[in-house]
Short mmCIF file of C-alpha atoms in Angstrom, two decimals:
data_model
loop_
_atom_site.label_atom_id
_atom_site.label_comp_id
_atom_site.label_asym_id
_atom_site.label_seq_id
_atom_site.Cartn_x
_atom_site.Cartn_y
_atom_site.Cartn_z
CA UNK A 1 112.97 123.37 87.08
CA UNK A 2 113.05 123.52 90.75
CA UNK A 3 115.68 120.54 92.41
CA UNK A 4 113.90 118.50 94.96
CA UNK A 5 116.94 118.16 97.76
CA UNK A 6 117.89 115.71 100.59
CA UNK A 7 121.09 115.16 102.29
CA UNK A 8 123.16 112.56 101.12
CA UNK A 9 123.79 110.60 103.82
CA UNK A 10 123.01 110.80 107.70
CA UNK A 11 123.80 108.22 110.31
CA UNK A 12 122.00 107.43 113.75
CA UNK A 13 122.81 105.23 116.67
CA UNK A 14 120.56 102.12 117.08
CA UNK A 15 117.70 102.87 119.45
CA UNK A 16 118.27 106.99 118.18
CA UNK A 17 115.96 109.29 116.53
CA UNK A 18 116.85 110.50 113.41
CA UNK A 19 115.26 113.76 110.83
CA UNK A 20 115.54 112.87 107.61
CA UNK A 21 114.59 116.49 105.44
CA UNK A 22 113.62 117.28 101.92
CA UNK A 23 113.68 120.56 100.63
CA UNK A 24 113.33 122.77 97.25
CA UNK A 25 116.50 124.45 95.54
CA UNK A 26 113.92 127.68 95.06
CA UNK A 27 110.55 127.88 96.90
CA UNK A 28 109.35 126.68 100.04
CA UNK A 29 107.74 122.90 100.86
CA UNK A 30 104.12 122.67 101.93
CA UNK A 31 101.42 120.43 102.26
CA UNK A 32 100.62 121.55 99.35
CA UNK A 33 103.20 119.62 97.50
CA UNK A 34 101.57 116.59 98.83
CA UNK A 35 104.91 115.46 100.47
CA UNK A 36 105.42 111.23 100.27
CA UNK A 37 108.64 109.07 101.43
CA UNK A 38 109.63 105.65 100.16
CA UNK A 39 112.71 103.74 101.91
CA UNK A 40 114.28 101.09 99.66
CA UNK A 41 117.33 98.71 100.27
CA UNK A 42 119.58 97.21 97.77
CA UNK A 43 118.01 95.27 95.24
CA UNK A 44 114.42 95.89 96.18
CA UNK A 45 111.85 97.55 94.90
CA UNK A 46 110.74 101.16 96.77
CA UNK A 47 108.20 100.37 99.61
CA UNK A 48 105.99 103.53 100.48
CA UNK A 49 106.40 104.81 104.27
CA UNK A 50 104.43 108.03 104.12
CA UNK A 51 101.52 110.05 101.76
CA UNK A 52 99.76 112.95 102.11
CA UNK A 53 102.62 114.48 103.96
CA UNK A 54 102.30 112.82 107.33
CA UNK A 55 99.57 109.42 106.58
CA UNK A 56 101.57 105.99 107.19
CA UNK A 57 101.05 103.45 104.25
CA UNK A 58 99.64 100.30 105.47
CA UNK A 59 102.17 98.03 107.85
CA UNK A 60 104.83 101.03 108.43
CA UNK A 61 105.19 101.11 111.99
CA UNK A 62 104.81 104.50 114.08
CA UNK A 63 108.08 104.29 114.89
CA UNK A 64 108.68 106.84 111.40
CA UNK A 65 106.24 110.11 111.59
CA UNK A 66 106.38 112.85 109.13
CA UNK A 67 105.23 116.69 108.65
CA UNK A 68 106.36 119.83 107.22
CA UNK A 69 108.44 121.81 109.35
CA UNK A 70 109.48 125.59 108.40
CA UNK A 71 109.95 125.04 104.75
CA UNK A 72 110.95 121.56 104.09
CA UNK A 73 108.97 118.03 104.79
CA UNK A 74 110.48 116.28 107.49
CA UNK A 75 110.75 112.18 108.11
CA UNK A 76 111.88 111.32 111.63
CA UNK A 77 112.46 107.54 112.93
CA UNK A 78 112.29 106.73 116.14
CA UNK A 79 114.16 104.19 117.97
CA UNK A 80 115.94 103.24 114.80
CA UNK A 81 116.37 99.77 114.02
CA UNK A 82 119.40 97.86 112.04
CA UNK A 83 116.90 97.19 109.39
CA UNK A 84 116.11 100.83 108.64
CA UNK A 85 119.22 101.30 107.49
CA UNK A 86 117.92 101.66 103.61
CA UNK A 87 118.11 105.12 101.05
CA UNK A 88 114.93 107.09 101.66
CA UNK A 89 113.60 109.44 98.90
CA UNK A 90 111.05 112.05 99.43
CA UNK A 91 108.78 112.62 96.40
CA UNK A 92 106.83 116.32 95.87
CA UNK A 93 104.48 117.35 93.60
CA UNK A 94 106.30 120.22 92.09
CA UNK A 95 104.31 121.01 88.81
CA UNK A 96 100.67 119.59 88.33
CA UNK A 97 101.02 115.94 87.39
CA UNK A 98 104.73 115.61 87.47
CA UNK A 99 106.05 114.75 90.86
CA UNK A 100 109.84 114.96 91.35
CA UNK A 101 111.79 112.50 93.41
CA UNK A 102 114.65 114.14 95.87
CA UNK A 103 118.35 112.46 95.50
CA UNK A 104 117.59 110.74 98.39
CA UNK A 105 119.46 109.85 101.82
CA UNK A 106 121.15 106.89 102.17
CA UNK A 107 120.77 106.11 106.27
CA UNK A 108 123.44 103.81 108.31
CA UNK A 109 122.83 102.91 111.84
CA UNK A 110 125.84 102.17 113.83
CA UNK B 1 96.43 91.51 97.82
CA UNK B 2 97.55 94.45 95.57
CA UNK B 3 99.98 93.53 92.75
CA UNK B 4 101.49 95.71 89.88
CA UNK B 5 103.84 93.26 87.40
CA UNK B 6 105.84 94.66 85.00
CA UNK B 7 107.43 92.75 81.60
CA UNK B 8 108.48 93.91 78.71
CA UNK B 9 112.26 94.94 79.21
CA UNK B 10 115.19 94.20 77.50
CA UNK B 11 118.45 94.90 75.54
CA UNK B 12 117.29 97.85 72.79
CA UNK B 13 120.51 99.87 70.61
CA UNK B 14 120.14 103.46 70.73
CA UNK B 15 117.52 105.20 68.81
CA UNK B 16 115.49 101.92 69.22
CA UNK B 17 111.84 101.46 70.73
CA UNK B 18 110.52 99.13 73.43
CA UNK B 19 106.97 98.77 75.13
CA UNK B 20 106.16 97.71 78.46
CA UNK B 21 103.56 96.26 80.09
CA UNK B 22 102.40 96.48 83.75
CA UNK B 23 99.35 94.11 84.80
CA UNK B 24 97.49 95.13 87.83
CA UNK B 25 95.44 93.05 90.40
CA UNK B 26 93.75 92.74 93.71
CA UNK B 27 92.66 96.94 93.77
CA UNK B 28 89.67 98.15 90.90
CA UNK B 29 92.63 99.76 88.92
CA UNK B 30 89.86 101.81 86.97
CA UNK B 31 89.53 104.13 90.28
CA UNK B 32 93.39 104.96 90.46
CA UNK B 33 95.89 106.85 88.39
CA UNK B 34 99.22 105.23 87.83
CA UNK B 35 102.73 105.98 87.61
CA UNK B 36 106.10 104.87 86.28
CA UNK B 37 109.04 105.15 87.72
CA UNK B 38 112.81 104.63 86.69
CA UNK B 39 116.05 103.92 88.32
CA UNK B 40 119.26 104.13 86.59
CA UNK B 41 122.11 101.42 87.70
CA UNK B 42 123.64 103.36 91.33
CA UNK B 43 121.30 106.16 91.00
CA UNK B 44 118.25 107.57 92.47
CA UNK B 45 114.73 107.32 91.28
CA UNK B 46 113.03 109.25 89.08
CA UNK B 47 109.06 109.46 88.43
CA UNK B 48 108.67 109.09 84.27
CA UNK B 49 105.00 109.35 83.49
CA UNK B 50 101.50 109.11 84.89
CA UNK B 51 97.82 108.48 83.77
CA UNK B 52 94.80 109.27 85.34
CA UNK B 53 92.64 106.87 86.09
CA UNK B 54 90.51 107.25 82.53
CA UNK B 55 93.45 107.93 80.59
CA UNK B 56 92.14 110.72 79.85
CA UNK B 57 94.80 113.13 81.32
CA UNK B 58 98.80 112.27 81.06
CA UNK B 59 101.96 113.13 82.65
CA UNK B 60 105.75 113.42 81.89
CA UNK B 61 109.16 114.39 83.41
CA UNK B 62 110.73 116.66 80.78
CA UNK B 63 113.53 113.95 80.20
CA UNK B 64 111.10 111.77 78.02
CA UNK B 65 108.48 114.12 77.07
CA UNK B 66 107.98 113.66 73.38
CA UNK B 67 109.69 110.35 73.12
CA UNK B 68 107.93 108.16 75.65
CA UNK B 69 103.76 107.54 75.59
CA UNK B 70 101.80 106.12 78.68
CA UNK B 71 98.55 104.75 77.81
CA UNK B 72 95.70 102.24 80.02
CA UNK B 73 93.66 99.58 79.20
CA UNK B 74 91.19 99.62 82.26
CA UNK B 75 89.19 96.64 80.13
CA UNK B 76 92.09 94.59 81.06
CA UNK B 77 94.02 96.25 84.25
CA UNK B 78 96.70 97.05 82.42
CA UNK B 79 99.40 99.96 81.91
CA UNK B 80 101.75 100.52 79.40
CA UNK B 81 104.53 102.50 78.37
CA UNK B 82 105.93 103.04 74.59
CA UNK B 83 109.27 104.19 74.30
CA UNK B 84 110.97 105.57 71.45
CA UNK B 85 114.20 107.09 70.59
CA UNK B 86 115.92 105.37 73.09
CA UNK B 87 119.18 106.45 74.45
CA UNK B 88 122.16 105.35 76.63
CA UNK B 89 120.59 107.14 79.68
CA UNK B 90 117.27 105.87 79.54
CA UNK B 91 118.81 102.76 81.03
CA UNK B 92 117.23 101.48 83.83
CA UNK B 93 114.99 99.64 85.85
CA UNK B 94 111.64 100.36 85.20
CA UNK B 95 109.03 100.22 88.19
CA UNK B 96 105.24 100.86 87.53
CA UNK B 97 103.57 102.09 90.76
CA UNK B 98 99.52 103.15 91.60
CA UNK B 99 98.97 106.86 91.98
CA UNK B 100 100.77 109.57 90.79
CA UNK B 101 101.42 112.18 93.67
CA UNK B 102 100.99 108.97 96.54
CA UNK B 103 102.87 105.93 94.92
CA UNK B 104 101.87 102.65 96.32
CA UNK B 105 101.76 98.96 95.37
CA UNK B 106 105.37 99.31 93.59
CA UNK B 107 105.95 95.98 91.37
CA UNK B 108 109.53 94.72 90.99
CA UNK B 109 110.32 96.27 88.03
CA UNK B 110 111.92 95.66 84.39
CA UNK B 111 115.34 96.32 83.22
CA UNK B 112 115.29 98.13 80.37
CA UNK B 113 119.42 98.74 78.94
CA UNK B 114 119.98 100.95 75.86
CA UNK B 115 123.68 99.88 73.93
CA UNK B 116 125.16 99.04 70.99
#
């Protein structure tokens, strides 16, 4: 079965932009794969950013975008705030009906 | 206001079986498929099962295909997953979440810890 990737961990500079990334260990990612992100901090529950590879869920501010780009899905924050310093884990639907979650990519802004 | 709630976790010993429940509100949870979703303690998450919105299609990661069974009551808004053969690693936290490819309206979850 195909390994949804992210990198571990990235850092970015308060007020800095930032590409988080999510790729496949064998294939390429398209929209397609119907592409979502979900940022969650320590002893919360997963709140969804994006769907539908680049649509904001309701209250995310435009501050985080997201596409495909070459062959991985892309999240970029802008202007990155203390508070979006969370793990972020993309989600793609691999096989029909069984979407697989990424390791995800635990963010620090300093 | 959307709500998913989930209940039903606890302390099962290995081979064991639990059930839970998730109880939905505020969207016509008829119209959407649903989704849960596990987290084991300092690890990432992982999507378990989903349901389409009849129940008439379902869904599973190949780590609990065979022993886990996701199932809807639309009469009453309500989700539920039966697990059996329980082992150390299906500990977790347990989240139930509407949709299946787009997760939304995540509820706070329900520990779930397989031991002895």
């Amino acid at each position: 079965q195909a390994v949804v990737t992210q990198e571990p961990s990235l850092s970015v500079s308060p007020g800095g932009t930032i590409t988080l990334t999510c790729g496949l260990s064998s294939g390429s990612v398209s929209s397609n794969s119907y592409p979502s992100w979900y940022q969650q901090t320590p002893g919360q529950a997963p709140r969804t950013l994006i769907y539908s590879t680049n649509t904001r869920s309701s209250g995310v501010p435009d501050r985080f975008s997201a596409s495909v780009v070459g062959n991985k899905a892309a999240l970029t924050i802008a202007g990155a705030q203390a508070d979006d310093e969370s793990d972020y884990y993309c989600l793609l639907n691999i096989r029909s009906g069984a979407p697989v979650f990424g390791g995800g990519t635990r963010l620090t802004v300093l | 206001e959307v709500q998913v709630l989930e209940s039903g976790g606890g302390l099962v010993q290995p081979g064991g079986s639990l059930t839970l429940s998730c109880g939905a509100s505020g969207f016509t949870f008829r119209q959407y498929a649903m989704s849960w979703v596990r987290q084991a303690p300092g690890r990432g998450l992982e999507w378990v099962s989903g349901i389409g919105h009849t129940g008439a299609d379902t869904y599973y990661s190949d780590s609990v295909k065979g022993r886990f069974t996701i199932s809807r009551d639309n009469s009453k808004n309500t989700l539920v997953l039966q697990m059996k053969s329980l082992r150390a690693d299906d500990t977790a936290v347990y989240y139930c979440a509407k949709g299946v490819t787009d997760l939304d309206s995540w509820g706070q979850g329900t520990l779930v810890t397989v031991s002895s």
